[in-house]
Coordinates of C-alpha atoms in Angstrom, one line a residue:
X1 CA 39.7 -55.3 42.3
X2 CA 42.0 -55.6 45.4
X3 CA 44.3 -58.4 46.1
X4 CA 44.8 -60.4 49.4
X5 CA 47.6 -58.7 50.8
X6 CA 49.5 -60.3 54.0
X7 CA 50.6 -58.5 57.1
X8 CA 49.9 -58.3 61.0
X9 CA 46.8 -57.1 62.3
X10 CA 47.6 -55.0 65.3
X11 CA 44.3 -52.1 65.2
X12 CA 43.3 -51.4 68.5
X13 CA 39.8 -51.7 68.9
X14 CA 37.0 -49.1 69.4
X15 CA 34.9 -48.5 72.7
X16 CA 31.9 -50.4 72.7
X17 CA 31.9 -52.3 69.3
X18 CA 29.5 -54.6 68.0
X19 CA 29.8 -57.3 65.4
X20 CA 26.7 -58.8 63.7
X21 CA 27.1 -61.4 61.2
X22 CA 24.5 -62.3 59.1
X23 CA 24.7 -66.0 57.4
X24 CA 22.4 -66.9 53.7
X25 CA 22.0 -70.4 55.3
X26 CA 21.5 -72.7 51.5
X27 CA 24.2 -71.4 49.4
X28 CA 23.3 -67.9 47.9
X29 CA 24.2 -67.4 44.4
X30 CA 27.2 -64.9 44.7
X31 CA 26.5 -64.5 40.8
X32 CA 23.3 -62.8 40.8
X33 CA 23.8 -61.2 44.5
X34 CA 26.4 -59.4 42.7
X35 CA 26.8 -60.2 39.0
X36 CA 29.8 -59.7 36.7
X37 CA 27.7 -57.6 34.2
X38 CA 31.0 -56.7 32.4
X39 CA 32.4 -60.8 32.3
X40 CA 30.9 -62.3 28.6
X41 CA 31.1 -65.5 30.4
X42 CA 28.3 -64.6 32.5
X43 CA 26.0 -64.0 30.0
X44 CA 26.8 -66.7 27.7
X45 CA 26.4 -69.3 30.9
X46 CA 22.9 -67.6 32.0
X47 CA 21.2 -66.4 29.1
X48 CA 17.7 -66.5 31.0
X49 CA 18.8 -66.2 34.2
X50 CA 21.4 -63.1 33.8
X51 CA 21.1 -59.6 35.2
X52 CA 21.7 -56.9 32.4
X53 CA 24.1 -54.3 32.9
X54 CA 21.5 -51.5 32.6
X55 CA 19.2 -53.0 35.1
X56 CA 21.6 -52.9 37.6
X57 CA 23.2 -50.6 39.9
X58 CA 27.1 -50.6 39.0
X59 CA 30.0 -50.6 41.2
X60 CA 32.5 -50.5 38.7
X61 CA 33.8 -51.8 35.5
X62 CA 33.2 -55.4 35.9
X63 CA 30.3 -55.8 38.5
X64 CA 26.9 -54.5 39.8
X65 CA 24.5 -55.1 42.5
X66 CA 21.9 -57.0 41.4
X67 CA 18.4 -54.9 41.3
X68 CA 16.8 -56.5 44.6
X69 CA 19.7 -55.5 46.6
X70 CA 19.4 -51.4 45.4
X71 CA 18.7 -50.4 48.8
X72 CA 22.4 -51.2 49.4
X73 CA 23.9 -49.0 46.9
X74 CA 23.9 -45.9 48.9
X75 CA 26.3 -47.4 51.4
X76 CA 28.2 -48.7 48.9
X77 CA 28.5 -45.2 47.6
X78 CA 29.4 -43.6 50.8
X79 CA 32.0 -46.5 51.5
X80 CA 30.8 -48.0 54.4
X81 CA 30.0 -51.3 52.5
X82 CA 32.7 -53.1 51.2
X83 CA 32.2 -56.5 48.3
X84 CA 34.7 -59.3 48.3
X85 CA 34.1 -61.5 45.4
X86 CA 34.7 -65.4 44.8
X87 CA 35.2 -65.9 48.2
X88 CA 34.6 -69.0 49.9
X89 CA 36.1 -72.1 52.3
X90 CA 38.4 -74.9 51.0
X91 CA 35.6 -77.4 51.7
X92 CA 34.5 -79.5 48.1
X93 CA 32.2 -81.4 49.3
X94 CA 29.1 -78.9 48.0
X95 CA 26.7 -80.3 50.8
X96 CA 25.1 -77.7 53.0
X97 CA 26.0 -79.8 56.5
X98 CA 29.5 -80.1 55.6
X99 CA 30.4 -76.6 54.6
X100 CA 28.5 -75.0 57.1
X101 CA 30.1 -76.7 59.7
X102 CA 33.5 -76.6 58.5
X103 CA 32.6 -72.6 57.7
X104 CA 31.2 -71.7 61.3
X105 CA 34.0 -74.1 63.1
X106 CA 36.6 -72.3 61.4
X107 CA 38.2 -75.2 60.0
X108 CA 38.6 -78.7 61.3
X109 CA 38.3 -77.9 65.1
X110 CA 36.0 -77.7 68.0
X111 CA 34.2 -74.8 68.8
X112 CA 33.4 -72.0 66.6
X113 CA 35.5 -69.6 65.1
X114 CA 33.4 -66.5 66.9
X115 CA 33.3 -68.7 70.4
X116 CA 37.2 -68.9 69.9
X117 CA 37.3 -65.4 69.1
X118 CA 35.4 -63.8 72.4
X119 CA 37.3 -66.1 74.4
X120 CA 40.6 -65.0 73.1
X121 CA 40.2 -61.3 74.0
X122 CA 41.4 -60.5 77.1
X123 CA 38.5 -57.6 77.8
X124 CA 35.8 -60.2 77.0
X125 CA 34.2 -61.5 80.5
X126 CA 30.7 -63.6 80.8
X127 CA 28.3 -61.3 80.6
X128 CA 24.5 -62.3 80.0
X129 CA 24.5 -60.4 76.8
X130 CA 28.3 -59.9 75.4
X131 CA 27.2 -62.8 72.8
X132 CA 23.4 -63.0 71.3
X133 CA 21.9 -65.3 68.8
X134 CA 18.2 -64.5 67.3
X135 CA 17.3 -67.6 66.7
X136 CA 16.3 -71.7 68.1
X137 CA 19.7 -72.6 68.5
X138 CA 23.1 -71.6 69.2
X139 CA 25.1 -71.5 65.8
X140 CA 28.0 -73.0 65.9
X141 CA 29.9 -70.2 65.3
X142 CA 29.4 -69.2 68.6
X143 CA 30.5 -72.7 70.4
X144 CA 33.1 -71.9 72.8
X145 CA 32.2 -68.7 74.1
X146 CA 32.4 -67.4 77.4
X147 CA 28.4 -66.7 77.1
X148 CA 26.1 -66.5 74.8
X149 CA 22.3 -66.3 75.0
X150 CA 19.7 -67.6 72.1
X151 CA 16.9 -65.4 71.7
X152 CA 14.0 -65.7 69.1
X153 CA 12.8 -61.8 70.8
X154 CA 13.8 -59.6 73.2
X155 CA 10.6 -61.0 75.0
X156 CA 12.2 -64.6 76.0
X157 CA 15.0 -63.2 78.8
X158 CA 12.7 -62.8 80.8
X159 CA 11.7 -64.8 84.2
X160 CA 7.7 -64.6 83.4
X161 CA 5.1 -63.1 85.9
X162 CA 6.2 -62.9 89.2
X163 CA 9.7 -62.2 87.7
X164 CA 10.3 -59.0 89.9
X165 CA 10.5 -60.1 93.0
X166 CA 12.4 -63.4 92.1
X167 CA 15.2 -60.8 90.7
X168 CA 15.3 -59.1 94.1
X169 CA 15.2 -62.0 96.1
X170 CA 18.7 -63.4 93.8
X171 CA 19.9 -59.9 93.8
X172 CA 19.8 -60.4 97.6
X173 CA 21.2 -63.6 97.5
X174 CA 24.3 -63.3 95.6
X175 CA 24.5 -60.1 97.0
X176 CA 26.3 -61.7 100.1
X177 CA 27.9 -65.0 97.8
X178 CA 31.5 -64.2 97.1
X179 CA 31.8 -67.7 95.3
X180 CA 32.8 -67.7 91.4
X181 CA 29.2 -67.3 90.3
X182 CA 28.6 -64.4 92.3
X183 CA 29.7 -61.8 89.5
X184 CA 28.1 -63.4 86.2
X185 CA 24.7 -64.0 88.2
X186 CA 24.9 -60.5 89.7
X187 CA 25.7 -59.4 85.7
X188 CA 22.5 -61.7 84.5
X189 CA 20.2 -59.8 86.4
X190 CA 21.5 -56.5 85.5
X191 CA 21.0 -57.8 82.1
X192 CA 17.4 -59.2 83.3
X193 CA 16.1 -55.6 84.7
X194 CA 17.5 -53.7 81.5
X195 CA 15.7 -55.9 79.3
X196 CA 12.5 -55.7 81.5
X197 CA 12.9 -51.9 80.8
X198 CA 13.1 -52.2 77.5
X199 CA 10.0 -53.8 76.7
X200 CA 8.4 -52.0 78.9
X201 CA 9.0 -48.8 76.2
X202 CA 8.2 -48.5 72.3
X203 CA 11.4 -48.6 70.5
X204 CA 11.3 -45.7 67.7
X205 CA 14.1 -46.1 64.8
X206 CA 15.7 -43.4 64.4
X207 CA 17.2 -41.2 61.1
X208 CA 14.5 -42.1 59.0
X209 CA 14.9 -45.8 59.3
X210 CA 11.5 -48.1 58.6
X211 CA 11.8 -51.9 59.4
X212 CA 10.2 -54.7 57.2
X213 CA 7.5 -56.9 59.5
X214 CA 9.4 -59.6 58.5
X215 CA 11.9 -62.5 61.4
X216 CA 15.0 -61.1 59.7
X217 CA 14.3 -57.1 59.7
X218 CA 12.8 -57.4 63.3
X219 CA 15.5 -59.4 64.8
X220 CA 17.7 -56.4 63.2
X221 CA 15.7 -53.7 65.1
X222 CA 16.2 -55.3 68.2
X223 CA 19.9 -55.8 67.5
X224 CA 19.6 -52.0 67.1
X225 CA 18.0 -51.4 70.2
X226 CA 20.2 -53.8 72.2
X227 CA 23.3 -51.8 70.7
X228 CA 21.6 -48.4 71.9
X229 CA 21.2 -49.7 75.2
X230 CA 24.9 -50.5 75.9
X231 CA 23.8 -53.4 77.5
X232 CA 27.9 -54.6 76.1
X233 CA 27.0 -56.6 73.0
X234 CA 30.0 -57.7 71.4
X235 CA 28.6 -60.1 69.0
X236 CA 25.2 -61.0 67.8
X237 CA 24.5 -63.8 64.9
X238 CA 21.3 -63.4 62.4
X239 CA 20.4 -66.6 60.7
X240 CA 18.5 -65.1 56.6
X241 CA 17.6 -68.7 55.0
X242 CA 15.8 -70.1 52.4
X243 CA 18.7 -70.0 49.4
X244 CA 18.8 -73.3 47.8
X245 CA 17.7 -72.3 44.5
X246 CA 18.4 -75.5 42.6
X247 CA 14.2 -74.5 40.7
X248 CA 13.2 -71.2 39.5
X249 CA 16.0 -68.7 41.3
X250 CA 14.3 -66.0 40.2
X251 CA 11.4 -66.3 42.2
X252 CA 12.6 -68.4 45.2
X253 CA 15.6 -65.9 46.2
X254 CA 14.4 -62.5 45.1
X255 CA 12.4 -61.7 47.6
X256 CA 14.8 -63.0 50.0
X257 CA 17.5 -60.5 48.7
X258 CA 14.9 -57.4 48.8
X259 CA 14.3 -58.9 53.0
X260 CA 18.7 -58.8 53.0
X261 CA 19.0 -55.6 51.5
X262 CA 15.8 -53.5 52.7
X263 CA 17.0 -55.2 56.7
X264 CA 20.5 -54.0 56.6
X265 CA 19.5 -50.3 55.0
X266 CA 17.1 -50.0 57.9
X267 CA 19.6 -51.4 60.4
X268 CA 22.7 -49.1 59.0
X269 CA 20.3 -46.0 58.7
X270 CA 18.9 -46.4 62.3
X271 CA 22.4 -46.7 64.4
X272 CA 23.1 -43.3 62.8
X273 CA 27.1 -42.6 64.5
X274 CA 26.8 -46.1 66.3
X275 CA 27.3 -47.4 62.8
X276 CA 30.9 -46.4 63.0
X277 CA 31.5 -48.8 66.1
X278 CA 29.6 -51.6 64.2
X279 CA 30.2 -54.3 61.8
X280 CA 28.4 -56.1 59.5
X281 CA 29.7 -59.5 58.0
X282 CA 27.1 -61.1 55.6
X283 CA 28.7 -64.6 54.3
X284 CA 27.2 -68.1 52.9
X285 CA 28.4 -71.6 52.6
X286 CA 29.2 -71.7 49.0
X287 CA 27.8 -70.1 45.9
X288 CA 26.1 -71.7 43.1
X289 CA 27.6 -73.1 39.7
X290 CA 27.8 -70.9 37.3
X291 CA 25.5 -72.0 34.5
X292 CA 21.9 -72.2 34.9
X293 CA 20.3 -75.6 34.6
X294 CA 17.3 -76.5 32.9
X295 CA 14.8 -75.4 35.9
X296 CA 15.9 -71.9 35.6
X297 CA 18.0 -72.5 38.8
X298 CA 21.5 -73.5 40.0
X299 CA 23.2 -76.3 41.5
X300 CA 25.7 -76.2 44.4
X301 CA 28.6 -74.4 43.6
X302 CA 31.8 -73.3 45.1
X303 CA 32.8 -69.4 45.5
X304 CA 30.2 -67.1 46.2
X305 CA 30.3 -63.3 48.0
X306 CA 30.8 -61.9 51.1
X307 CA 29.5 -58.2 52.0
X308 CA 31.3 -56.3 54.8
X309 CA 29.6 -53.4 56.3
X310 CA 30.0 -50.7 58.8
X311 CA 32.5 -47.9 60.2
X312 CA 36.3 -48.2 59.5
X313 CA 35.3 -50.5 56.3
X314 CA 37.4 -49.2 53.2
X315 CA 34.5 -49.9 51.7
X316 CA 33.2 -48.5 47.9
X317 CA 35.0 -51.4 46.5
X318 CA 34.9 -54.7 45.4
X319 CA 38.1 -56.8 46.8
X320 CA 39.7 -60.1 46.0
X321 CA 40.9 -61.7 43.0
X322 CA 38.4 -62.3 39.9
X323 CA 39.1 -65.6 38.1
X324 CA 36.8 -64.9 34.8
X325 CA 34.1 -67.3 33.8
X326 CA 35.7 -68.9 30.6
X327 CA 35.5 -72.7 30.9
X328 CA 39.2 -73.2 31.4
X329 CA 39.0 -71.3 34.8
X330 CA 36.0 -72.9 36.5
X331 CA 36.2 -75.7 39.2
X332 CA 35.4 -78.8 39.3
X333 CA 32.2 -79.7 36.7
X334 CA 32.2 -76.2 36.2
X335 CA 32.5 -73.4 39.6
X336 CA 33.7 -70.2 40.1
X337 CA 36.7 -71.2 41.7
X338 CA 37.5 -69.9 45.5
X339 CA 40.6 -66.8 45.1
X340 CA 39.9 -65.2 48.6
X341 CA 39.7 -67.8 51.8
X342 CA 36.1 -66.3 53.5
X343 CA 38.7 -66.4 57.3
X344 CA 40.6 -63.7 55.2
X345 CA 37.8 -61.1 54.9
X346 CA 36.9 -62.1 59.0
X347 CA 40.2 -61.4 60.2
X348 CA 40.3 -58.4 58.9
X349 CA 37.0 -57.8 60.5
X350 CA 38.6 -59.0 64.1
X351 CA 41.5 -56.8 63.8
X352 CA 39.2 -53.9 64.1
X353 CA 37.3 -55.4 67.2
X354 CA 40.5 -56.3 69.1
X355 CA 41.6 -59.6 67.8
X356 CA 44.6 -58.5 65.6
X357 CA 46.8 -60.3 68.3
X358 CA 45.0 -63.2 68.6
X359 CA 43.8 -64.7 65.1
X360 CA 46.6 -67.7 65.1
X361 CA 44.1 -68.5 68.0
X362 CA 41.1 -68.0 66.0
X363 CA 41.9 -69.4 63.4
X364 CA 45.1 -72.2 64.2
X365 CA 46.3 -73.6 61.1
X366 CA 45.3 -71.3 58.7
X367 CA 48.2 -68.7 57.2
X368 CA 46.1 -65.5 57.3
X369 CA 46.6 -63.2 55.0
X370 CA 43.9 -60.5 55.8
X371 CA 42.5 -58.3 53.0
X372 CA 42.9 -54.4 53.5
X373 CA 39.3 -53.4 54.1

């Protein structure tokens, strides 16, 4: 287990990076995503619900990955994933509204902490597709950025039929505009004629890599193929829901961890050496309390996990500070207790992408005290 450990963030960021972060929208259960075999107090609190230590894939003395999320293993292995462990926000309120918005806002504050973020960096302009959300709606992690662009496919940016000679007639137009809209229009329908070239081709993973059919694995693939297009995403956000599991966990969120794992291993597998320019921040609202309740589920809880993924990660580890599941260290009516602040495991993230000199921006009012991963 690492410790927090404070210092200033000053990395200077990669050519062409990309961060992706994925959000378990309901509160995932950072106990069975990545179960303290090796903690009695985990067995003794889930006795039907628990995840025995020869079932699942270790990754070290204390905890395992639970058998749904095997796929991930490999990278854990090779240390390009990293595990930080009862992680979570100071909000106690255990209502999905309130933490998620006090999670994605960064704290009590307007805008999002990923708006704040792209707007911060000096290198960050408006282009059409710097900032991408697959999705309905903008998250509000995103609020405040110079531009961003919701897309459910790759199919929506588009201007329909008849949208080829519309583009040419703007491109002419703003062609001879010197006005302040001149340049992010002109950028738009760059952005416009790549895309239309896109889907005008079959994308082929590459290195082996096979995609699920299902929202979350295909809005990876295109994430993949945007990132192999240098079209200059910087940031893209990938909604995974569904993990409220207050009634038979076991069944609600299993498949929905095979959907996490199997996505990301394709995604990793297919960027090949763009993998080492990208990363991968998987986080959730809060985690689930620690003993199982009499529908074979959990209630609302406080810590839960966060997974980082990707090149520079010092990953092969599992980081932050493990309270133990004895009664006398649990929260409240009876949570793990939060030990690593989740803006912790982001700025060290940022740092990496070129925001080591702006996180008091980011993130005002918090004391960061990035972990070393």
């Amino acid at each position: 287990m690492r410790n927090p450990t404070s210092g200033a963030l000053t990395v200077a960021p990669d050519e062409s990076q990309t961060l992706v972060v994925v959000f378990l929208r309901g509160g995932a259960d950072g106990l069975s995503l990545v179960p303290p075999v090796g903690d009695d107090g985990y067995h003794r609190a889930r006795p039907r619900l628990r995840v025995t230590e020869a079932a699942a894939p270790s990754l070290d003395e204390r905890f395992a990955l639970h058998p749904r999320l095997a796929a991930l293993h490999p990278l854990y292995a090779r240390g390009e994933m990293a595990v930080v462990h009862a992680v979570g926000s100071e909000d106690t309120t255990r209502s999905h509204f309130e933490a998620q918005d006090l999670m994605e806002h960064g704290g009590v504050m307007g805008g999002g902490w990923l708006g704040r973020f792209l707007r911060a960096r000096s290198a960050t302009g408006s282009r059409a597709l710097a900032a991408v959300a697959f999705g309905t709606a903008l998250p509000e992690a995103m609020r405040g950025a110079p531009a961003a662009t919701v897309l459910r496919s790759l199919d929506d940016f588009t201007l329909g039929d008849g949208g080829a000679a519309l583009t040419a007639s703007l491109a002419g137009l703003y062609e001879r505009d010197g006005g302040i809209l001149a340049a992010p229009a002109r950028d738009s329908l760059r952005a416009l004629e790549r895309l239309r070239s896109l889907r005008g081709t079959t994308y082929r993973p590459q290195h082996g890599a096979t995609y699920g059919a299902d929202d979350f694995s295909q809005s990876l693939q295109q994430v993949a193929q945007l990132i192999k297009s240098g079209v200059g995403l910087e940031a893209v956000s990938v909604d995974l829901g569904g993990w409220d599991s207050h009634f038979a966990q076991g069944t609600l969120i299993e498949p929905l961890m095979m959907r996490l794992a199997d996505g990301l291993s394709a995604f990793c597998a297919d960027l090949g050496p763009r993998l080492a320019t990208t990363s991968i921040v998987v986080m959730t609202e809060f985690g689930r309390r620690v003993e199982e309740n009499a529908s074979l589920g959990t209630d609302h809880g406080r810590a839960s996990v966060m997974l980082v993924l990707g090149g520079g990660v010092r990953g092969g580890q599992v980081y932050g500070e493990w309270p133990g599941l004895d009664p006398g260290a649990l929260d409240g009516p009876g949570d793990l207790p939060v030990r690593t602040n989740y803006r912790d495991v982001l700025a060290a993230v940022l740092a990496r992408h070129g925001g080591g000199r702006v996180l008091d921006r980011v993130f005002p009012g918090h004391a960061v005290r990035a972990l070393p991963l």
